[in-house]
Coordinates of C-alpha atoms and ligand atoms in Angstrom, one line a residue:
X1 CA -43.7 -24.3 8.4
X2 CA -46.2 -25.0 5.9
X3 CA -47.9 -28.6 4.6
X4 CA -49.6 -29.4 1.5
X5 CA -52.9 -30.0 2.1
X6 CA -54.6 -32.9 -1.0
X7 CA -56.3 -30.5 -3.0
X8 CA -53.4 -28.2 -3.7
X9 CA -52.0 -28.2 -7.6
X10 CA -48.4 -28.9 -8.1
X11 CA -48.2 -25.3 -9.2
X12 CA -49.9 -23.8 -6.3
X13 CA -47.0 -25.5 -3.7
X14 CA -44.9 -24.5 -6.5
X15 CA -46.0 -20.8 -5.6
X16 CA -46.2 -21.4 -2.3
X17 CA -41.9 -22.3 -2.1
X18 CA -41.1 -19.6 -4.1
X19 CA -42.8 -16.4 -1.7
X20 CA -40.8 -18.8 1.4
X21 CA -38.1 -18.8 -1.2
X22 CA -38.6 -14.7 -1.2
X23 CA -39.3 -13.6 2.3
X24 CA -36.0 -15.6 3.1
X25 CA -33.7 -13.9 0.8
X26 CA -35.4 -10.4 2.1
X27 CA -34.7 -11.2 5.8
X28 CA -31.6 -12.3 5.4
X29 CA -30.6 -9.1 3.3
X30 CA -31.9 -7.0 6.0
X31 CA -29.9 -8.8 8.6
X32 CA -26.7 -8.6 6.3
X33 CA -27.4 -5.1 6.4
X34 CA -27.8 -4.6 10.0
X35 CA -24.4 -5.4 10.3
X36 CA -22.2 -1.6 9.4
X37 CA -19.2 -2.0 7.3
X38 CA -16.9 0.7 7.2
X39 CA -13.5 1.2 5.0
X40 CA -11.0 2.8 6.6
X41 CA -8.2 4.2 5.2
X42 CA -4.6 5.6 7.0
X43 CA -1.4 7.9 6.1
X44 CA -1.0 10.2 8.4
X45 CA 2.8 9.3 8.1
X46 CA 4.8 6.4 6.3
X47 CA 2.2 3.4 6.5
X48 CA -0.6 3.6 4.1
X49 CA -2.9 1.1 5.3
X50 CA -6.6 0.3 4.3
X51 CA -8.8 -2.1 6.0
X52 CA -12.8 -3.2 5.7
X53 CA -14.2 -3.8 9.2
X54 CA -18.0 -5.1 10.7
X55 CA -19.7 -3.6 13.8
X56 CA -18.4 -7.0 16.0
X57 CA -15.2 -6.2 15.0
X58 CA -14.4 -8.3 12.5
X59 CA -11.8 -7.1 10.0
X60 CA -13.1 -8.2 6.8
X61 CA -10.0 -7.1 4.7
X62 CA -6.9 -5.2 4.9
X63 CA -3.8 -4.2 2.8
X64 CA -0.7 -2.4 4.4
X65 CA 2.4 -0.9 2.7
X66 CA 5.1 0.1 5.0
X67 CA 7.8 2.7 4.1
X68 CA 9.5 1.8 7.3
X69 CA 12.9 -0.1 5.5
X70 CA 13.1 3.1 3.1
X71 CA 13.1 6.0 5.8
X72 CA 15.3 4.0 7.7
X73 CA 17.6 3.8 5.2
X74 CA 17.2 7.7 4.4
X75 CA 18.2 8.2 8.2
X76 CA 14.7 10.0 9.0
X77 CA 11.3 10.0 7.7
X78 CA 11.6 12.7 4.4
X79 CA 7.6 13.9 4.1
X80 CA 7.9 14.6 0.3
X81 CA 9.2 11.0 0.0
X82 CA 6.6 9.5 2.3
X83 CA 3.9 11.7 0.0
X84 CA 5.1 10.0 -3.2
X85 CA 5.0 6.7 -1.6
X86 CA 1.5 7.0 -0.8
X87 CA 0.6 8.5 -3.5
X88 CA 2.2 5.2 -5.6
X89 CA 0.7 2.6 -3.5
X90 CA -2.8 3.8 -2.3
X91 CA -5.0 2.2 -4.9
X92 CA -3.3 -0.7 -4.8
X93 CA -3.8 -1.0 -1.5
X94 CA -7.3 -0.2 -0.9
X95 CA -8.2 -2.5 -4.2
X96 CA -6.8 -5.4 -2.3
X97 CA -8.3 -4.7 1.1
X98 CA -11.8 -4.5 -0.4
X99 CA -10.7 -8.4 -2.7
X100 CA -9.5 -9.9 0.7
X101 CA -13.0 -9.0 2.0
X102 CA -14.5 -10.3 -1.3
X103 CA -16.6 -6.7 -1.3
X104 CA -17.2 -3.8 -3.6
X105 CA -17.1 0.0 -2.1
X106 CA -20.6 -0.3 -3.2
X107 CA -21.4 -3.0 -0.4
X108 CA -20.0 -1.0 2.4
X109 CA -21.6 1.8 4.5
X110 CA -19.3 5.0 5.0
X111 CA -15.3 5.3 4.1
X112 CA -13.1 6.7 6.8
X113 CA -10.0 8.3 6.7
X114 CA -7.2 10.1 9.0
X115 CA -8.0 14.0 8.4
X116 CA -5.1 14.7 11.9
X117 CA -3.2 15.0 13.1
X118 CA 0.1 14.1 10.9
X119 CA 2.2 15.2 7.8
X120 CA -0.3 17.4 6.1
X121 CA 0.7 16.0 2.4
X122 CA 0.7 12.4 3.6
X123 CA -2.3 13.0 5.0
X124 CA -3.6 15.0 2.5
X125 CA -3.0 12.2 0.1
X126 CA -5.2 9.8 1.9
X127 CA -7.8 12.4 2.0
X128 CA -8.4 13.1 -1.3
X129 CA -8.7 9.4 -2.5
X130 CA -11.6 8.8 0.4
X131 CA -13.3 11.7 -0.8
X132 CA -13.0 10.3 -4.5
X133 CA -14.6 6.7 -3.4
X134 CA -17.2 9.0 -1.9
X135 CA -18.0 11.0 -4.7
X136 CA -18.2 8.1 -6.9
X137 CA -20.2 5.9 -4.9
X138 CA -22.7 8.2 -3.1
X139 CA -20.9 6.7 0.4
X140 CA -20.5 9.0 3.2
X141 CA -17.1 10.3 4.4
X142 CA -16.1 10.1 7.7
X143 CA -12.9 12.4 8.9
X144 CA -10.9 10.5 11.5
X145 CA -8.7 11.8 14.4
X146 CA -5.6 9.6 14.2
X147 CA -5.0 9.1 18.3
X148 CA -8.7 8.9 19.1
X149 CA -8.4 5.9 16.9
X150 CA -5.5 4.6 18.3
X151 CA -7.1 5.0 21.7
X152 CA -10.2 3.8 20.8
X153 CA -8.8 0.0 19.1
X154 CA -8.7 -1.3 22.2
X155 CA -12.8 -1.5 22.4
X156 CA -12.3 -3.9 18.9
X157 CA -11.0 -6.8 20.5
X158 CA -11.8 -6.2 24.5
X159 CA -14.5 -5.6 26.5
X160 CA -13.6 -1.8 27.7
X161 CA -16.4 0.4 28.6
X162 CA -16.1 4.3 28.5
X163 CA -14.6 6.3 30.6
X164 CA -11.0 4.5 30.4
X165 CA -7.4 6.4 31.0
X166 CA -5.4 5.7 27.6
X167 CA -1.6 6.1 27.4
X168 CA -0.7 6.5 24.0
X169 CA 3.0 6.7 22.9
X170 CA 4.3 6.6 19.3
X171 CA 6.9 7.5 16.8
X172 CA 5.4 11.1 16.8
X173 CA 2.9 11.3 19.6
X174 CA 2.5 10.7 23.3
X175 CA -0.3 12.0 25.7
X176 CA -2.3 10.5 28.3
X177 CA -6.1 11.1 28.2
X178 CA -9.6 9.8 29.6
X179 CA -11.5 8.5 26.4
X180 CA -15.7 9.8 27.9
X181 CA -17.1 8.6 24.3
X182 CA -16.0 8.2 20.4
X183 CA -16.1 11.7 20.3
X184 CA -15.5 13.1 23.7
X185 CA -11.5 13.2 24.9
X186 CA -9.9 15.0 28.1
X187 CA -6.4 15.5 27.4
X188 CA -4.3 15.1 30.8
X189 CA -0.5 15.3 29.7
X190 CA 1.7 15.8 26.5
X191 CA 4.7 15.5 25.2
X192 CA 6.7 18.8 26.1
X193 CA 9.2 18.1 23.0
X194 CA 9.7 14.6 21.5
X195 CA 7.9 11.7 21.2
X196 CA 9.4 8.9 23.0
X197 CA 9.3 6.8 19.6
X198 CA 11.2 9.3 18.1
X199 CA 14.2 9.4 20.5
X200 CA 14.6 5.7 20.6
X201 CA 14.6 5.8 16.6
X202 CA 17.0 8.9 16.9
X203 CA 19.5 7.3 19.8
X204 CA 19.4 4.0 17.9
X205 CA 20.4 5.8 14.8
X206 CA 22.9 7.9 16.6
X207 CA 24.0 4.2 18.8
X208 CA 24.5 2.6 14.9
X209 CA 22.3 -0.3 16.1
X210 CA 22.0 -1.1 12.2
X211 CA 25.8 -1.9 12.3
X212 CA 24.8 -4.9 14.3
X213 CA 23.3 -8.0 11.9
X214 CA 20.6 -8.6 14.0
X215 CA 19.1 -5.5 14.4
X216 CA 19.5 -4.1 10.8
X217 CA 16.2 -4.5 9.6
X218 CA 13.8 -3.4 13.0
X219 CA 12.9 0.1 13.8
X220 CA 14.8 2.4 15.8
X221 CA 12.3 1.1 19.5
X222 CA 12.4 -2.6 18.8
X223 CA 16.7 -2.5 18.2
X224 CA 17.1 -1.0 21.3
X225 CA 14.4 -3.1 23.2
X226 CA 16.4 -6.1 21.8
X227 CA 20.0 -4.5 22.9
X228 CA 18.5 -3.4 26.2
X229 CA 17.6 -7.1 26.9
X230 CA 21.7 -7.6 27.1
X231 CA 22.6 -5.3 28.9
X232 CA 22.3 -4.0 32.9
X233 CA 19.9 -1.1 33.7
X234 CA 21.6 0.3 36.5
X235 CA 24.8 0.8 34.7
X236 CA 24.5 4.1 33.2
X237 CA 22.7 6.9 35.6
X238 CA 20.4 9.0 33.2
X239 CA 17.7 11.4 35.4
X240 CA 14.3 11.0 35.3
X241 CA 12.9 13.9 33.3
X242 CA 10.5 16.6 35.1
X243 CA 10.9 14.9 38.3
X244 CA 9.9 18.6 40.1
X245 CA 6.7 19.2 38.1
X246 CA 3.8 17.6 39.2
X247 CA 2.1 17.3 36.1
X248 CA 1.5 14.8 34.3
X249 CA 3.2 16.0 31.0
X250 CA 6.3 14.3 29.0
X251 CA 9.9 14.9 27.9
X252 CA 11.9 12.9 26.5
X253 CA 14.9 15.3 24.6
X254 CA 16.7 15.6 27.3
X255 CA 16.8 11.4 27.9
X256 CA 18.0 11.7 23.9
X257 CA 20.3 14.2 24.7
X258 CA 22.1 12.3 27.4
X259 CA 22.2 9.3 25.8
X260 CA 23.8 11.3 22.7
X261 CA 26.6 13.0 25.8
X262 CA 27.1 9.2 27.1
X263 CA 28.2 7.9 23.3
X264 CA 30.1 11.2 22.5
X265 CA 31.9 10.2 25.6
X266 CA 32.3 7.1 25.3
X267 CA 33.9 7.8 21.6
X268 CA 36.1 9.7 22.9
X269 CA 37.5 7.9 25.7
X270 CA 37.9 5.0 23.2
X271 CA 39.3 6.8 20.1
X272 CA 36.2 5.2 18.1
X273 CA 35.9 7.3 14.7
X274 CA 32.4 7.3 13.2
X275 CA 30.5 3.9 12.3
X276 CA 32.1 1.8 15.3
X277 CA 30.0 0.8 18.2
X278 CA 30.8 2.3 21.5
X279 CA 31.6 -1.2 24.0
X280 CA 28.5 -0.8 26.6
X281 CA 26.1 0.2 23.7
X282 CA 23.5 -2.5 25.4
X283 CA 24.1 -1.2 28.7
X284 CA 23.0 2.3 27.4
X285 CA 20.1 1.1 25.7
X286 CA 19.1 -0.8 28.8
X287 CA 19.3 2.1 30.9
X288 CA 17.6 4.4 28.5
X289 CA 14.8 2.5 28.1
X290 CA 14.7 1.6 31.7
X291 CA 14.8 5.4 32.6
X292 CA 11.8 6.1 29.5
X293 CA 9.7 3.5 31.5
X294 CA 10.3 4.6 35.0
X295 CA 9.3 8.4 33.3
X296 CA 6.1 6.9 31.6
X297 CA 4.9 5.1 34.9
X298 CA 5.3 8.1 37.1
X299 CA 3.3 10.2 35.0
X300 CA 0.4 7.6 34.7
X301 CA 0.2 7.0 38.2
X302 CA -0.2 10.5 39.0
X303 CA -3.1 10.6 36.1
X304 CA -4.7 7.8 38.2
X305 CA -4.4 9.9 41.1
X306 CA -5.8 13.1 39.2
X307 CA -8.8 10.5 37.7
X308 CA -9.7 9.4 41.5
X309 CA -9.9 12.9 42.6
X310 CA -11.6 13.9 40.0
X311 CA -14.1 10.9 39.9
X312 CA -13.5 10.7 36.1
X313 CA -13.7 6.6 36.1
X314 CA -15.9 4.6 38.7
X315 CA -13.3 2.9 40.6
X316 CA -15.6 -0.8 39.8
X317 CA -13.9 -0.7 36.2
X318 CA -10.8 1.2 36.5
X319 CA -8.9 0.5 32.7
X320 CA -5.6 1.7 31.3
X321 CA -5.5 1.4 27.7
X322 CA -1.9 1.5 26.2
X323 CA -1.4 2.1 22.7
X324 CA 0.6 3.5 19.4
X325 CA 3.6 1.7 18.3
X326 CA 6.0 2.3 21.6
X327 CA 3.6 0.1 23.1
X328 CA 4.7 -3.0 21.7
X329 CA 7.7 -2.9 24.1
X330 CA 7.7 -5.6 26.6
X331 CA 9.9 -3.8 28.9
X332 CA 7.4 -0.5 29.4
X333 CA 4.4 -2.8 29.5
X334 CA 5.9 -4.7 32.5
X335 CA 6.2 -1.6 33.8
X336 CA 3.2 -0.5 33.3
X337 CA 1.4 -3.2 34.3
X338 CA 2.9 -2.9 37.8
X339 CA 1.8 0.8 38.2
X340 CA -1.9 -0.8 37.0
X341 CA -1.8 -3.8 39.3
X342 CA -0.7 -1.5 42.3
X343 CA -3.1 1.5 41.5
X344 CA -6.3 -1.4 40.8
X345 CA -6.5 -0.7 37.4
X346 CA -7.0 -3.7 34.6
X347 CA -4.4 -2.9 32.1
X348 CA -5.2 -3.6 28.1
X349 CA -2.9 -3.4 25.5
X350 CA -3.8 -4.3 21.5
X351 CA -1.5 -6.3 20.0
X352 CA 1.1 -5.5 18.4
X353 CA -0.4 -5.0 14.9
X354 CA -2.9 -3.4 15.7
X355 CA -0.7 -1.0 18.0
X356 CA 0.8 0.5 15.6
X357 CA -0.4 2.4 12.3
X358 CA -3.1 0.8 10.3
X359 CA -6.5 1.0 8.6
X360 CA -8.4 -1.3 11.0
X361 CA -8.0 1.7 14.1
X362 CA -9.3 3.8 11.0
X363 CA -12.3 1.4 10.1
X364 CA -13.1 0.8 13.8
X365 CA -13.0 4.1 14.4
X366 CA -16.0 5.1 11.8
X367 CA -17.9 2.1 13.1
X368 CA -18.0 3.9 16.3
X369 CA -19.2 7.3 14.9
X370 CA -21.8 5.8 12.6
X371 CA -23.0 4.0 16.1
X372 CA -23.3 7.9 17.7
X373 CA -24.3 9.4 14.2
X374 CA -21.5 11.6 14.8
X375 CA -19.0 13.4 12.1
X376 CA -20.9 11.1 9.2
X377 CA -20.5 13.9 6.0
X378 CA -22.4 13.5 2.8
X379 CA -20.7 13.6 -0.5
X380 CA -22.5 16.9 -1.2
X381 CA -20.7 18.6 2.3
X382 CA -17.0 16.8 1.2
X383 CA -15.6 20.2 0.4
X384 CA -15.6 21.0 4.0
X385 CA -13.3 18.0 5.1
X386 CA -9.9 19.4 5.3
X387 CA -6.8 18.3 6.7
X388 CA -4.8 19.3 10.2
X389 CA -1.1 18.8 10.8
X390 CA -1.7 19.1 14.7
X391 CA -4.6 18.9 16.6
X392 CA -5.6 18.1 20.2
X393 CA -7.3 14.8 20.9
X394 CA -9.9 16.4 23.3
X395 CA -10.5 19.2 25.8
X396 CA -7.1 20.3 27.2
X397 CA -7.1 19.7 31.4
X398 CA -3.7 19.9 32.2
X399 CA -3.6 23.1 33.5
X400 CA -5.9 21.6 36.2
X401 CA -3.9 18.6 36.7
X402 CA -0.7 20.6 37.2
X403 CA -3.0 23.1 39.9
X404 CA -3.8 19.8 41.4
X405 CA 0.0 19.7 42.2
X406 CA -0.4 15.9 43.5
X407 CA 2.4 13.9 44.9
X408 CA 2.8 10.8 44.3
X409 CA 4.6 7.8 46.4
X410 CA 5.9 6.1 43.6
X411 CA 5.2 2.1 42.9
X412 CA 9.1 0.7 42.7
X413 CA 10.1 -0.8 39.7
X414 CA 13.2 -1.9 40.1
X415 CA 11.6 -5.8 40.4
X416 CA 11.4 -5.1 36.3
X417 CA 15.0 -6.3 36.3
X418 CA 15.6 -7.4 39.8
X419 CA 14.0 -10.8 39.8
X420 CA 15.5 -13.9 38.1
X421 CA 13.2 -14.8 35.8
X422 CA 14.6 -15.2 32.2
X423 CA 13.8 -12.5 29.7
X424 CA 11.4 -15.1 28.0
X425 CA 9.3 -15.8 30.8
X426 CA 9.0 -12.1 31.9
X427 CA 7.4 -11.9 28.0
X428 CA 5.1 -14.7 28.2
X429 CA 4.0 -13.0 32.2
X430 CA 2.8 -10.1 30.5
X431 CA 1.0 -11.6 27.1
X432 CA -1.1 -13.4 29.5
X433 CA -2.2 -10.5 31.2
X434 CA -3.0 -8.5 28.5
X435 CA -4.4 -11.2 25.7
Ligands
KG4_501 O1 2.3 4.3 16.0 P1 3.4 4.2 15.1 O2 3.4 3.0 14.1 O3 3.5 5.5 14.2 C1 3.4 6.7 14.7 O4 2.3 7.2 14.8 O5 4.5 7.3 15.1 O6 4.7 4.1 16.0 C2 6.0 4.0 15.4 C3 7.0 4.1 16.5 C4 8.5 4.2 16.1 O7 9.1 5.2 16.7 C5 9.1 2.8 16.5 O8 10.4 2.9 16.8 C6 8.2 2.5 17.7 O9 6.9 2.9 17.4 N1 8.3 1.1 18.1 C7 8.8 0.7 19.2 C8 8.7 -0.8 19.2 N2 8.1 -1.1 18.0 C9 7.9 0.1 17.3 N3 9.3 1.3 20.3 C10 9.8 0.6 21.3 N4 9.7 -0.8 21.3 C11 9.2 -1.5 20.3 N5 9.2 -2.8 20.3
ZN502 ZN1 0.3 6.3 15.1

């Protein structure tokens, strides 16, 4: 505070407000600038996505194009296509991601982009317009690993301390890993063939879910989640994969390949020629995503097992973190939420947005690596940023976890469908828990 004592001239208090007037606008610049922005941007496959977020998390501005309708319509993602897409859209979308947050690239701190893992010239596309920004405005680059910053967008929006056990399952991608730091992964179990994402887009496509008007426009894992909520899980028997291997790896093309037997069947018996629907199409999807979940939950409950021998995660804040776009089914994060609730773990789930491809996990993801001053590259060191169509997320341990050779009692999950609750309520159970 300051008072204006009688023999001060009008022009000396004059003075006087203008240096408060000063020292204000200098603090308050310096605590604007305490705060880290980052831009991140994402096309590692058919989303390109671009988002501005702060260090509390708040997501400033962001722009997504989907290519989802297109590929669906073209049977299968076609890389070339998704390239050409991305390559038409991505300065649109990064222009209006920086409008919505009423910035200029010049007001944020680093851009960061997916390097891997993905579709090389997707990727590559989104690559060489980060390091363009960079070169033109002196910003540094920051290479991102796309499931590190799937796994790591829980910490955005929830209060989840490192070391946490993260289940990540998408279109393209499913492992199970304990997340140490930003930068520091342990990779537990993997996908032995496909993704599960991609064989409930391929045994929707091969079901002709589209043929039915209300399932025409979602993706291949949210038609059969909405068929599978008609039909009876027990009605179809389809084996558990890799029952006998006590690992904690994944497969999920031989699930695809008997639900592809059970329709060829099912044609036959019924003299259906191609593009009719086979009659207990919801009773397979029910019991193939029933079986996918039971499959999922074993193999994280023996991960918790492996974690507790191990002493990887102090049992006081034992966290699952589920994400990637298969976890925005309801079903599997019922399920999973028993295996947590029986094992003591909190489970966490992003939601849904956020769970599947975008440029806030990208942006979120450099805000954590400017916070470690870790992979931050200088526009004079961007010729050593190059792309990776597969990569690990983090030092490979499941040779010790199949050594480990652990057995599991598994939790029963057969209350998933058993009780009588309505399909609604089961849904609003589960938000709860995990909002
Ligand atoms: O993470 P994401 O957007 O892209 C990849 O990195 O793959 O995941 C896309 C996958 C697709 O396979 C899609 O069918 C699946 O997520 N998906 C779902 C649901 N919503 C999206 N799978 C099961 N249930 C859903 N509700
Ligand atoms: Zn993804």
């Amino acid at each position: 505070m300051f008072a204006v004592r009688g023999s001060k001239t009008i022009e000396s208090v004059a003075f006087h407000l203008c240096e408060r007037l000063r020292t204000f606008r200098t603090n308050f610049v310096r605590i604007k600038h305490t705060k880290r922005i980052v831009l991140g941007i994402e096309t590692s496959c058919d989303d390109t996505g671009c988002a501005v977020v702060d260090d509390s998390g708040k997501i400033l501005g962001e722009s997504i194009h989907s290519q989802t309708q297109v590929h669906l319509e073209m049977g299968g993602i076609m890389p070339p296509l998704a390239r050409e897409l991305h390559e038409e859209n991505i300065n649109n979308v990064v222009s209006e991601a920086l409008q919505n947050a009423n910035l200029s690239i010049d007001e944020v701190d680093a851009v960061a982009v997916t390097t891997k893992p993905g579709l090389k010239s997707s990727l590559f596309v989104g690559t060489n317009f980060g390091k363009q920004l960079c070169l033109k405005s002196g910003k540094p680059f920051i290479p991102i690993h796309h499931m590190q910053a799937h796994a790591l967008t829980a910490r955005m929006i929830h209060e989840v301390e490192f070391p946490f056990l993260v289940l990540l399952i998408s279109g393209g991608h499913c492992l199970l890993s304990v997340a140490q730091s930003p930068v520091n992964f342990l990779l537990l179990g993997y996908s032995l063939n496909d993704a599960p994402g991609e064989a409930l887009d391929k045994t929707a496509r091969r079901l002709m879910l589209r043929h039915i008007p209300e399932l025409r426009n979602f993706c291949g894992g949210e038609a059969v989640e909405r068929a599978a909520a008609k039909g009876n899980p027990e009605a179809i028997h389809i084996t558990v994969p890799l029952l006998q291997y006590r690992d904690c790896n994944f497969s999920f093309a031989g699930l695809k390949q008997a639900a592809y037997q059970h329709i060829v069947y099912q044609e036959k018996k019924c003299g259906i020629a191609g593009g009719a629907l086979i009659p207990d199409a919801y009773d397979l999807c029910a019991s193939f995503l029933h079986t996918i979940t039971v499959h999922l939950c074993q193999r994280v409950q023996r991960a918790m097992m492996f974690v507790k021998m191990n002493n990887l995660i102090p049992t006081s804040k034992q966290t699952l973190v589920v994400s990637g776009g298969v976890a925005c089914n309801n079903y599997i994060r019922r399920g999973l939420d028993i295996v947590a609730t029986h094992m003591d773990y909190k489970l966490v789930v992003p939601p849904p947005k956020l769970c599947t491809d975008n440029g806030v996990m990208v942006a979120w993801n450099g805000i954590e690596k400017l916070r470690v001053q870790s992979d931050i590259v200088t526009p004079a060191e961007l010729d050593s940023i190059s792309v990776e169509q597969r990569s690990l997320i983090g030092e490979d341990l499941t040779q010790s976890v199949s050594d480990a050779f652990i057995k599991v009692k598994w939790v029963k999950l057969n209350k998933l469908y058993k009780d009588n609750s309505t399909t609604q309520e089961k849904e609003s159970s589960v938000n709860s828990i995990i909002k």
